[in-house]
Structures are given as C-alpha cells and as structure tokens.
Coordinates of C-alpha atoms in Angstrom, one line a residue:
M1 CA -17.4 -2.7 8.8
A2 CA -15.3 -0.2 8.7
D3 CA -15.7 3.2 7.7
T4 CA -13.1 4.8 5.6
K5 CA -12.3 8.7 4.5
R6 CA -10.1 9.9 2.3
E7 CA -8.2 13.1 4.2
I8 CA -6.6 15.6 1.9
E9 CA -5.0 18.3 4.1
R10 CA -2.1 20.4 4.9
K11 CA 0.0 21.9 8.0
Y12 CA 1.3 24.9 8.8
E13 CA 3.9 26.5 11.5
S14 CA 3.4 29.8 12.3
D15 CA 5.1 32.6 14.6
E16 CA 2.1 34.7 15.3
S17 CA 0.3 31.4 16.3
G18 CA -2.3 32.8 14.9
L19 CA -4.9 32.3 11.7
P20 CA -4.9 35.2 9.0
D21 CA -7.4 36.5 7.1
L22 CA -9.1 34.0 4.5
T23 CA -11.9 36.5 3.8
G24 CA -10.0 37.6 0.8
V25 CA -9.6 33.6 -1.1
A26 CA -10.2 33.0 -4.4
G27 CA -13.9 30.8 -4.5
V28 CA -14.3 31.8 -0.9
Q29 CA -17.8 33.5 0.5
A30 CA -17.7 33.5 4.3
V31 CA -15.2 31.9 6.8
I32 CA -18.0 30.7 9.7
D33 CA -16.0 30.3 13.0
K34 CA -17.6 27.2 14.3
G35 CA -16.1 27.2 18.3
V36 CA -13.2 24.9 19.8
A37 CA -13.3 21.6 20.2
H38 CA -11.3 19.8 23.2
L39 CA -9.5 16.8 21.3
D40 CA -8.2 14.1 23.5
A41 CA -6.4 10.8 21.5
V42 CA -4.0 8.8 22.6
Y43 CA -1.6 6.7 19.6
Y44 CA -0.8 3.1 19.7
D45 CA 2.0 1.6 18.8
T46 CA 4.5 -1.3 19.4
A47 CA 7.9 -0.3 21.7
D48 CA 10.1 -0.1 18.6
E49 CA 7.7 2.4 17.1
R50 CA 7.1 0.2 14.0
L51 CA 3.4 1.9 12.8
A52 CA 5.3 5.7 13.1
A53 CA 8.1 4.0 11.1
A54 CA 6.0 3.1 7.8
A55 CA 4.0 6.6 8.4
L56 CA 0.6 4.7 10.3
T57 CA -0.9 6.3 13.0
L58 CA -3.5 4.4 15.3
R59 CA -5.2 6.4 17.4
R60 CA -8.2 6.3 20.5
R61 CA -9.7 9.9 20.1
T62 CA -12.4 11.2 21.8
G63 CA -14.3 14.8 21.8
G64 CA -15.0 16.4 18.2
S65 CA -17.5 15.5 15.5
D66 CA -15.8 11.9 14.9
A67 CA -14.6 10.5 18.3
G68 CA -13.9 6.7 17.9
W69 CA -10.9 4.7 16.9
H70 CA -8.8 5.7 13.8
L71 CA -6.0 4.5 11.4
K72 CA -4.4 6.6 9.3
V73 CA -2.9 5.2 6.1
P74 CA -0.7 7.5 3.5
V75 CA -1.8 7.0 -0.3
A76 CA 0.1 10.7 -1.6
P77 CA 1.9 12.9 0.0
G78 CA -0.9 14.9 2.6
V79 CA -3.2 12.4 0.9
R80 CA -4.5 9.6 3.6
D81 CA -7.0 7.1 4.0
E82 CA -8.5 7.1 7.6
I83 CA -10.4 4.0 8.5
R84 CA -12.6 4.6 11.6
E85 CA -14.0 2.1 14.2
P86 CA -16.2 3.4 17.0
L87 CA -15.1 3.8 20.4
S88 CA -14.3 0.5 22.4
D89 CA -11.7 0.2 25.4
T90 CA -9.0 -1.9 23.3
V91 CA -8.0 -1.8 19.7
P92 CA -10.1 -2.8 17.5
D93 CA -9.7 -6.3 15.5
S94 CA -10.6 -4.8 12.0
L95 CA -7.9 -2.1 13.1
A96 CA -5.4 -5.0 14.1
A97 CA -5.6 -6.9 11.8
L98 CA -5.1 -4.1 9.0
V99 CA -1.4 -3.4 11.1
R100 CA -0.8 -7.5 11.6
S101 CA 2.0 -7.3 8.6
R102 CA 3.7 -4.3 10.4
V103 CA 2.8 -5.3 13.8
R104 CA 3.2 -9.1 13.7
E105 CA 3.6 -10.8 17.4
A106 CA 4.4 -7.2 18.9
E107 CA 1.9 -5.3 21.5
L108 CA 0.3 -2.4 20.7
R109 CA 0.2 -0.1 23.4
P110 CA -0.3 3.0 24.9
L111 CA 2.3 5.6 23.3
V112 CA 1.4 8.7 23.1
R113 CA -1.3 11.2 24.2
L114 CA -2.3 14.1 22.4
R115 CA -4.7 16.9 23.3
S116 CA -5.9 19.8 21.6
D117 CA -7.8 22.8 21.7
R118 CA -9.1 22.9 18.2
D119 CA -10.5 26.1 16.7
V120 CA -12.3 25.7 13.7
R121 CA -13.0 28.0 10.7
H122 CA -15.5 26.7 7.7
L123 CA -14.4 28.7 4.6
V124 CA -17.4 28.0 2.1
D125 CA -18.7 29.4 -1.2
A126 CA -21.4 31.7 -2.7
D127 CA -24.0 29.2 -2.2
G128 CA -22.9 27.7 1.6
A129 CA -20.8 24.7 0.4
L130 CA -18.5 23.8 2.1
L131 CA -14.4 24.3 0.3
A132 CA -12.4 22.9 3.5
E133 CA -12.0 23.3 7.3
V134 CA -9.3 25.3 8.8
S135 CA -8.1 24.9 12.7
V136 CA -5.8 26.3 14.8
D137 CA -4.7 23.6 17.1
A138 CA -3.0 24.3 20.4
V139 CA -1.3 20.7 21.5
R140 CA -0.3 19.6 24.2
A141 CA 1.5 16.2 24.0
E142 CA 3.0 13.6 26.3
R143 CA 4.9 10.6 26.1
L144 CA 3.4 7.7 27.6
T145 CA 6.4 5.9 27.4
D146 CA 10.4 6.4 27.9
G147 CA 10.6 9.1 31.1
G148 CA 7.2 10.6 30.2
G149 CA 8.7 13.6 27.7
T150 CA 5.9 16.7 27.4
A151 CA 5.6 19.5 24.3
Q152 CA 3.5 21.9 23.1
W153 CA 3.0 23.5 20.0
T154 CA 0.3 25.5 17.9
E155 CA 0.0 24.2 14.7
I156 CA -2.5 25.4 11.7
E157 CA -4.2 22.7 9.6
V158 CA -6.4 23.1 6.6
E159 CA -8.4 20.1 5.3
L160 CA -10.1 19.8 1.2
A161 CA -14.0 19.0 2.0
D162 CA -14.9 15.8 1.3
D163 CA -15.0 15.5 -3.1
G164 CA -13.1 19.1 -3.4
D165 CA -10.4 19.9 -5.8
P166 CA -6.9 20.2 -5.0
D167 CA -6.3 22.6 -6.4
F168 CA -8.3 25.2 -3.9
L169 CA -5.4 24.1 -0.8
D170 CA -2.6 26.0 -3.1
T171 CA -5.0 29.0 -3.7
V172 CA -5.3 29.0 0.2
E173 CA -1.7 28.1 0.6
K174 CA -0.8 31.2 -1.3
R175 CA -2.7 33.4 1.2
L176 CA -1.3 31.9 4.2
R177 CA 2.3 32.1 2.9
K178 CA 2.2 35.6 2.2
A179 CA 0.6 36.2 6.3
G180 CA 4.3 34.4 7.2
V181 CA 2.6 31.2 7.8
R182 CA 4.6 28.5 6.5
P183 CA 4.5 24.4 6.1
S184 CA 4.7 22.4 8.7
S185 CA 8.4 20.7 8.9
S186 CA 6.8 17.7 10.2
A187 CA 4.4 15.0 8.4
S188 CA 1.8 14.5 11.5
K189 CA 1.2 15.8 15.2
L190 CA 2.7 12.4 16.1
A191 CA 5.8 12.6 14.2
R192 CA 6.5 15.9 16.0
A193 CA 5.2 14.4 19.2
L194 CA 7.6 12.3 19.1
A195 CA 10.8 13.7 18.2
E196 CA 9.9 16.9 21.0
T197 CA 8.7 14.3 23.6
S198 CA 11.8 11.6 23.0
R199 CA 13.9 14.8 23.1
R200 CA 12.9 16.3 26.4
S201 CA 12.2 13.8 28.1
G202 CA 15.8 12.5 27.0
S203 CA 15.9 8.8 26.4
G204 CA 17.6 9.4 23.6
N205 CA 16.7 6.4 21.4
P206 CA 13.0 6.0 21.7
S207 CA 13.3 2.7 19.8
G208 CA 15.5 0.8 22.3
S209 CA 12.9 0.0 25.1
G210 CA 12.7 -3.6 23.4
N211 CA 9.5 -5.4 22.8
S212 CA 7.0 -6.3 26.5
S213 CA 3.9 -8.0 25.8
G214 CA 3.6 -7.7 29.7
S215 CA 2.5 -12.1 29.1
G216 CA 6.1 -13.6 30.1
K217 CA 5.6 -14.7 26.8
K218 CA 8.4 -14.9 24.2
K219 CA 8.1 -13.0 21.1
R220 CA 9.7 -13.1 17.8
K221 CA 11.8 -9.8 17.5
A222 CA 11.4 -8.6 14.1
P223 CA 15.2 -7.1 12.9
P224 CA 15.8 -3.4 12.6
V225 CA 14.6 -2.0 9.5
P226 CA 17.9 -1.0 7.6
E227 CA 18.4 2.6 6.6
E228 CA 18.6 2.9 2.0
P229 CA 22.4 3.3 0.8
A230 CA 22.4 7.2 -0.3
A231 CA 22.9 6.4 -3.7
P232 CA 23.9 2.4 -5.1
V233 CA 27.4 1.7 -6.0
T234 CA 28.3 -2.1 -6.2
A235 CA 26.1 -4.4 -7.7
G236 CA 25.2 -5.7 -4.7
D237 CA 23.6 -1.8 -3.7
H238 CA 21.6 -2.3 -6.4
V239 CA 19.9 -5.3 -6.2
L240 CA 19.5 -4.4 -2.5
V241 CA 17.7 -1.5 -3.7
Y242 CA 15.3 -3.8 -5.7
V243 CA 14.8 -6.9 -3.1
R244 CA 13.7 -4.6 -0.5
A245 CA 11.2 -2.2 -3.0
Q246 CA 9.0 -5.4 -3.3
R247 CA 9.7 -6.5 -0.1
D248 CA 8.3 -2.6 1.0
A249 CA 5.5 -3.8 -2.1
I250 CA 4.1 -6.7 0.3
L251 CA 3.7 -4.5 3.4
E252 CA 2.0 -1.9 1.7
L253 CA -0.1 -4.1 0.2
D254 CA -1.2 -5.9 2.8
P255 CA -3.8 -4.1 4.1
A256 CA -5.4 -3.5 0.6
V257 CA -5.7 -7.0 0.3
R258 CA -7.5 -7.8 3.7
Q259 CA -9.7 -4.8 2.5
D260 CA -10.5 -6.8 -0.9
A261 CA -9.5 -3.3 -3.1
Y262 CA -9.2 -3.4 -7.0
D263 CA -6.5 -5.0 -7.7
S264 CA -4.7 -5.2 -4.6
V265 CA -3.8 -9.4 -4.7
H266 CA -2.9 -9.3 -7.9
R267 CA 0.0 -6.7 -7.2
M268 CA 0.8 -8.6 -4.5
R269 CA 1.0 -11.2 -6.3
V270 CA 3.5 -9.8 -8.7
A271 CA 5.6 -8.5 -6.0
T272 CA 6.3 -11.7 -5.0
R273 CA 7.4 -13.0 -7.7
R274 CA 9.7 -10.4 -9.0
L275 CA 11.3 -10.6 -5.1
R276 CA 11.5 -14.4 -5.9
S277 CA 13.1 -13.7 -9.5
A278 CA 15.8 -10.9 -8.0
F279 CA 16.9 -14.0 -5.6
R280 CA 17.2 -16.3 -9.0
S281 CA 18.6 -14.5 -11.4
Y282 CA 21.0 -12.2 -9.2
G283 CA 22.3 -15.9 -7.3
K284 CA 25.9 -14.5 -8.0
V285 CA 25.3 -11.4 -5.4
L286 CA 23.3 -13.1 -3.1
D287 CA 23.7 -16.3 -1.7
R288 CA 21.1 -18.8 -3.1
T289 CA 22.3 -21.2 0.2
V290 CA 20.0 -18.5 2.2
T291 CA 17.5 -17.2 -0.4
D292 CA 16.5 -20.3 -2.2
P293 CA 14.4 -20.9 1.0
I294 CA 12.6 -17.7 1.2
G295 CA 11.6 -18.4 -2.9
D296 CA 10.1 -21.2 -1.4
E297 CA 7.7 -19.1 0.7
L298 CA 7.5 -16.6 -1.7
K299 CA 6.4 -19.1 -4.2
W300 CA 3.8 -20.4 -1.4
L301 CA 2.8 -17.3 -0.5
A302 CA 2.4 -16.1 -4.9
G303 CA 0.4 -19.4 -5.4
E304 CA -1.7 -18.2 -2.4
L305 CA -2.9 -15.0 -4.0
G306 CA -3.0 -16.5 -7.4
V307 CA -6.3 -19.1 -6.4
D308 CA -8.6 -17.2 -7.9
R309 CA -6.5 -15.7 -10.3
D310 CA -7.1 -17.8 -12.6
R311 CA -10.6 -18.3 -12.5
E312 CA -11.2 -14.5 -12.8
V313 CA -9.0 -14.3 -15.8
V314 CA -11.2 -17.7 -17.5
T315 CA -14.3 -15.8 -16.4
E316 CA -13.9 -12.8 -18.0
R317 CA -12.5 -14.1 -21.1
L318 CA -15.6 -16.0 -21.6
T319 CA -17.7 -13.5 -20.8
T320 CA -16.8 -10.9 -22.8
V321 CA -16.9 -13.7 -25.7
L322 CA -20.0 -14.7 -25.3
G323 CA -21.9 -10.8 -25.4
E324 CA -20.2 -11.2 -29.1
L325 CA -22.0 -14.3 -30.2
P326 CA -25.0 -13.7 -32.3
D327 CA -28.0 -15.5 -30.3
T328 CA -27.8 -17.9 -33.0
L329 CA -24.7 -19.3 -31.3
I330 CA -26.1 -19.5 -27.8
S331 CA -28.0 -22.8 -27.1
G332 CA -28.3 -23.5 -23.9
P333 CA -28.1 -22.1 -20.1
I334 CA -24.2 -21.5 -20.4
R335 CA -24.3 -17.8 -19.1
T336 CA -26.0 -19.6 -15.8
R337 CA -23.5 -22.7 -15.9
L338 CA -20.7 -20.2 -16.0
D339 CA -21.9 -18.4 -13.4
T340 CA -22.1 -20.8 -11.1
W341 CA -18.8 -21.7 -12.1
A342 CA -17.1 -19.0 -11.1
N343 CA -19.0 -18.5 -8.2
A344 CA -18.1 -22.1 -6.8
R345 CA -15.8 -21.0 -4.5
R346 CA -15.1 -16.9 -3.8
G347 CA -16.5 -16.5 -0.8
G348 CA -14.4 -19.3 1.0
S349 CA -11.0 -19.0 -0.7
R350 CA -11.2 -15.1 0.5
G351 CA -11.5 -16.5 4.2
R352 CA -8.4 -18.6 3.6
L353 CA -6.4 -15.7 1.8
I354 CA -7.1 -13.7 5.3
G355 CA -6.8 -16.8 7.1
V356 CA -2.6 -16.9 5.2
L357 CA -2.5 -13.2 6.2
D358 CA -2.8 -13.8 9.5
S359 CA -1.3 -17.4 9.7
P360 CA 2.7 -17.8 11.4
R361 CA 4.2 -19.0 8.1
Y362 CA 4.0 -15.6 6.3
L363 CA 4.6 -13.6 9.5
A364 CA 7.6 -15.4 9.7
L365 CA 8.3 -14.8 5.3
L366 CA 8.2 -11.1 6.3
D367 CA 10.7 -11.3 9.1
T368 CA 12.9 -13.4 7.2
L369 CA 13.1 -10.7 3.9
D370 CA 13.7 -7.9 7.1
A371 CA 16.4 -9.8 8.3
V372 CA 17.9 -10.6 4.9
I373 CA 17.4 -7.1 3.9
A374 CA 19.3 -5.6 7.1
D375 CA 22.2 -8.4 6.7
P376 CA 22.3 -9.5 3.6
P377 CA 24.5 -12.6 2.0
L378 CA 26.3 -11.0 -0.1
L379 CA 28.8 -13.0 -2.7
E380 CA 32.2 -11.3 -3.9
A381 CA 30.5 -10.6 -7.2
A382 CA 28.5 -8.1 -4.6
A383 CA 30.9 -5.7 -4.5
G384 CA 31.8 -5.9 -8.2
D385 CA 30.8 -3.7 -11.3
P386 CA 27.3 -3.6 -11.6
S387 CA 27.2 -3.0 -15.4
K388 CA 29.6 -6.0 -15.2
V389 CA 27.8 -8.5 -12.6
I390 CA 24.0 -7.5 -12.9
G391 CA 24.5 -7.5 -17.0
K392 CA 25.8 -11.2 -17.0
A393 CA 23.0 -12.2 -15.2
V394 CA 20.7 -10.2 -17.3
R395 CA 22.4 -12.1 -20.5
K396 CA 22.6 -15.4 -18.7
D397 CA 18.4 -15.1 -18.4
F398 CA 18.1 -14.1 -22.1
G399 CA 19.4 -16.4 -23.1
K400 CA 17.9 -19.3 -21.7
V401 CA 14.1 -17.7 -22.5
S402 CA 15.7 -17.5 -26.4
A403 CA 16.4 -21.3 -25.9
L404 CA 12.9 -21.7 -24.9
V405 CA 11.5 -19.7 -28.0
E406 CA 13.4 -21.5 -30.1
E407 CA 12.7 -24.5 -28.8
A408 CA 8.5 -23.7 -29.0
I409 CA 9.1 -22.2 -32.5
E410 CA 10.3 -25.8 -34.0
A411 CA 8.0 -27.6 -31.7
P412 CA 5.3 -29.2 -33.8
P413 CA 1.3 -28.1 -32.9
G414 CA 0.0 -29.3 -29.6
P415 CA 0.5 -30.2 -25.6
D416 CA 4.6 -30.2 -26.1
R417 CA 4.6 -26.7 -28.3
D418 CA 1.9 -25.6 -25.5
F419 CA 4.7 -26.6 -22.5
A420 CA 7.1 -25.3 -23.9
L421 CA 5.3 -21.8 -24.8
H422 CA 4.1 -22.0 -21.3
E423 CA 8.2 -22.2 -20.4
A424 CA 9.4 -19.5 -22.6
R425 CA 6.5 -17.2 -20.7
K426 CA 7.2 -18.2 -16.8
K427 CA 11.4 -17.7 -18.5
A428 CA 10.6 -14.2 -19.7
K429 CA 8.6 -13.1 -16.8
R430 CA 11.8 -13.6 -15.1
T431 CA 14.4 -12.0 -17.6
R432 CA 11.8 -8.8 -17.4
Y433 CA 12.1 -8.2 -14.0
A434 CA 15.9 -9.1 -13.9
A435 CA 15.8 -6.2 -16.4
E436 CA 13.9 -3.8 -14.4
A437 CA 16.3 -4.4 -11.1
A438 CA 19.0 -3.9 -14.1
T439 CA 17.7 -0.8 -15.2
P440 CA 19.1 1.7 -12.7
P441 CA 23.1 0.7 -13.2
L442 CA 22.8 0.1 -17.3
G443 CA 20.1 2.3 -18.6
T444 CA 18.5 2.1 -22.1
P445 CA 19.8 -1.7 -22.4
A446 CA 17.7 -2.7 -19.7
R447 CA 14.8 -1.0 -20.4
T448 CA 14.7 -2.0 -23.8
L449 CA 14.7 -5.8 -22.5
A450 CA 12.4 -5.0 -20.1
K451 CA 9.6 -3.5 -22.3
S452 CA 10.5 -6.4 -24.7
M453 CA 10.3 -9.3 -22.4
K454 CA 6.9 -7.3 -21.5
S455 CA 5.4 -7.5 -24.4
L456 CA 6.5 -11.6 -25.1
T457 CA 5.1 -12.4 -21.9
S458 CA 1.7 -10.8 -23.0
L459 CA 2.2 -12.9 -26.5
L460 CA 2.1 -15.7 -24.6
G461 CA 0.5 -15.2 -21.8
E462 CA -2.3 -14.9 -24.5
H463 CA -1.7 -18.2 -25.8
Q464 CA -1.7 -19.8 -22.3
D465 CA -5.1 -18.0 -21.2
S466 CA -6.2 -19.9 -24.2
V467 CA -4.8 -23.4 -23.0
M468 CA -6.5 -22.5 -19.7
V469 CA -9.8 -21.7 -21.1
R470 CA -9.7 -25.0 -23.1
E471 CA -9.4 -26.9 -20.8
I472 CA -12.0 -25.3 -18.4
L473 CA -14.5 -25.5 -21.6
R474 CA -14.2 -29.1 -22.2
E475 CA -15.1 -29.1 -18.5
L476 CA -18.3 -27.5 -18.4
S477 CA -19.1 -29.2 -21.6
A478 CA -19.3 -32.8 -20.3
V479 CA -21.4 -31.4 -17.4
A480 CA -24.0 -29.8 -20.1
H481 CA -23.6 -32.8 -21.4
A482 CA -24.2 -35.2 -18.5
V483 CA -27.7 -32.9 -17.8
G484 CA -28.5 -32.9 -20.9
E485 CA -27.8 -29.6 -22.3
S486 CA -27.2 -28.7 -25.5
S487 CA -22.8 -28.6 -25.6
F488 CA -23.0 -26.8 -28.8
T489 CA -21.7 -23.1 -27.9
Y490 CA -19.1 -24.6 -25.7
G491 CA -18.1 -26.0 -29.5
V492 CA -18.0 -22.8 -30.8
L493 CA -16.1 -21.1 -27.9
Y494 CA -13.7 -24.0 -28.4
G495 CA -13.2 -22.8 -32.0
R496 CA -12.3 -19.4 -31.6
E497 CA -9.9 -20.1 -28.7
E498 CA -7.9 -22.4 -31.3
Q499 CA -8.1 -19.7 -33.4
R500 CA -6.5 -17.5 -30.6
A501 CA -4.4 -19.5 -30.1
A502 CA -2.7 -20.9 -33.2
G503 CA -2.6 -17.0 -33.8
V504 CA -0.5 -16.5 -31.2
E505 CA 1.8 -19.6 -32.4
A506 CA 1.8 -17.5 -36.1
A507 CA 2.8 -14.1 -35.2
L508 CA 5.3 -15.3 -32.7
P509 CA 8.9 -15.8 -34.5
G510 CA 8.2 -12.5 -36.4
A511 CA 7.7 -11.4 -33.0
W512 CA 10.9 -13.0 -31.5
E513 CA 12.9 -11.5 -34.9
E514 CA 11.6 -8.1 -33.8
I515 CA 12.6 -8.7 -30.3
V516 CA 16.1 -9.8 -31.6
A517 CA 16.5 -7.5 -34.4
E518 CA 15.9 -3.9 -31.8
G519 CA 19.0 -5.2 -29.4
S520 CA 17.3 -6.0 -26.8
V521 CA 20.2 -8.4 -25.8
Q522 CA 22.7 -6.1 -25.5
V523 CA 22.9 -5.5 -21.9

C-alpha cells in the first residue's frame, strides 16, 4: 500500500544564492550540516500537461533518502500530500489510478528531468529534535519534449518537520527576509522548469503538441480547460462559475474517494447533485436539451456513490439508539444481527465503486463536463441581468417546494404523507443549491433562502431517515423471528422511530411558517 507523507514547506529565492545564518532563529539550538545529496527526478505528465494544470506532480526520483515514485497532491498553499511508491520502471498502478480523473485515456510520459545538488541543514531544538529541514538546491532542468530546452537556478527550501508547528516557518521566514531572501515566484520546481524550459526551447505553447500514445489507437481528446471569467457579469457567467466549481470538486475528490478518505464519497455525491440541480434550475440559462443527458449521467454517478450511504445512515442511527437503551429493553443478539447486516456488502461495494471510477462511462462524463464548460450551451437569457434571470429561477424552485410542503402538511399520516415529505425534501435540496449559486449576484436574500432550505432539508431528512430505519427494522425483525430469536427490541426501536417521525410532522407547520415569515422568498 502506498505511503503518504504530509509536506509543509516554503520555497525562496536569493540573489546571493546562499543560506543566511539561522542559528539566531528563536527555538533553534543548532544548525546541523547533513551534507549534499544528489537527486535525479523525471516528472511525468500528459502531452498537454493536465497534471501541471491541476498543480499535481508525478515523478520518479533516485538519490536521497526517499528514492521512488512520488505523487504530490495540493492540500492548501504550501501544504501537499506526497504519496510514495517504491522504484519501478513504469508508473505504479496505484498512482496512475489517483490521477486517472485528470489523465483519462491520455498517456503519461516523461516531460521534464530535474537534477539537483541539495545542500541540507537540520534545524534542531535544545533536545535535539528536528524542527525543520533547510536546503539550498542547485537545480538543472531539461525538458524531454518540445525541443529540449534547459534552465538552471538555485533556490532555498524550508520543510517543516513531521508534526511540527507551522508557526515555526513564519519565524524562519522573518530571518530569511531580513537577509534579503524572498519567497519564490514559482509554486514548485516543476512549475518553474516548465516555464523556463518552454521559453528557452522556443516551443511557445507546450500544450500544443497534442496527445500521442505511440500505440496507434485513437484516444478521446479532452477539451481545453477554459479560463475563468475575471468577474461574472451576466446570468450565464454566474451559473457557469457555480457549474465549474462543482466539476472541479468532483475532480479534486476523485483521488480521496479512491483512497477511502473520510467523508469523501458523501462530498463527491453532493457535488454531483449540486451540478445536476444547477442544470435543472437554470434551464433558461443553459439549454436543457444539452444538459439533461448530462444530468442523467450525474444521477447515475450519484447513485453509485450512494450505494452504501443508506446502510451507513441506518447503522449509525440504530447503533446510537441501542447504546441509549437500558439493558432491560434489549432482548436477543440484536447487535450481532445489526453488525452482520451492516457489513453484508461493504467489501464488494468498495471494489464496485473503484470500478465505476475507472469505467469508460465515468471518464466520458468528465470529458462531457469539460466540453460543456468550454463551450457552454447558453440561451438568450444567459446574457440577461443576473438579479432578474437567476432570481426568477430561484423563486420558481421555491414555489415548487412551497406546494409540496403544503401538500405534505395536509396529507393524512401514513405512506402518502411520507412520500410527500420525501418529495419536498428533494425539492428543498434543489432550491438550496439554486440559492447557493444565486448568492453572489443576489446577496443576502439568496443566502437567507439557502440557509432556510438547509434547515428544512435537515428536518425532513430526519423524517426520511426514520422511514428508512423502520423499513430495515421490519426486515431484521422478520429474519430474527424466523430463526427463533426475540423480536421485542426491534419493536421498541420501531416505536421510537415512529415517535421521531411524528415529532418532525408536528414541528413542520411551525418551521414552515417561520421560513416564510423571515422573508426567504424575497429573492
């Protein structure tokens, strides 16, 4: 399994190309010379530099203490996760999978070679513990494509020790600045190498070389990534900013989902729903004859991402309630029965999800999203005043929510009301997402509506969870009864869920009156 290391570092430039004396930095007891390491790294990317465009770096490096394959994923400014695999002749499958949403069917090939002579110093405290590693890197860059341009420079790099205090980097930076050292203008060595070797080779635009896999097989070519508008002006501008943000979220969450990072599946599912909702809510801005088929694919993806979600919700809810029950109300092996049910499909569904993310259907969806952003199917209203066009769309969505809530309130308790409440919840989610997209042009009214719809969705979500939990309790109770186990506790839990649902139904009229009274419709 790949090893992951969190890197927190800063890069600097100096006209003197040397390292100032750091013995006076607060907290530093000693500066230890660790010698010079000779590093040789080849960076891989597609012909049109898709990884570089996403601030991802994939390299094969020899020399130093961490030789191997490294994939660096941005986390925040100055913070990256470095995912490592041992040395091999080809890109490891695990790392190739983590960049598949960016690379798709294009070939990963050697792009730039960087050879560095790294003069290393360790900053240690009074106990000898490492605070940071400081290095002076003499770098020689060679572009392996597009005419073979070269460049060289010297930079200073300060990397925080594992579990170190990030504020220490500020302390070091103050000392460096006093000595005339300034932050680097490039985010990474690769970014600088690409810029300088491109200029010196005279290649002009390095992305113009096309996609050549050498296999003779025609590859699907992803459309160019469009530049974001400097400042949204029209209704279409604002909608596209929101659409682009959700597309970007899907791409950025893809590696996290593959690594089974906490909450990543849920967040990716929400991004797909937000995107689908935007296409539907703003059908007067973006042509739905184009976006509806994309919406269908987004619905498919959300469904695949949600295969285990209902099971997780039910398991968490029942586990919590069981923990609150006194022992006198627990009869039979209900916890064991619940664990067996909860784990029944977990392993297989995980493999299925990875298969979905590797599937041609998913990769084609990403290509289609790129294409619709690069060349959006704008309708006449897209050029209109955002406050009018977007406001009208949001009011229309809110009107549908209002009708569904009123219908649910008037319906008799039972399946009809359950269905109406579920439909109202789905429409409230869509209205919330529409209001989120409307917040930049509409301001406070849209923000108020989004907040109200979030509150309404949470309330109705409690009810829907109760409906779902009761269905599962009936199933589990039937299984327990069939094998001679007591079904008493299942009945207790069922009764509690009925009370919970009744509480939501009782609270809904007042909550709805409050939403209307606070002016949520004034968008």
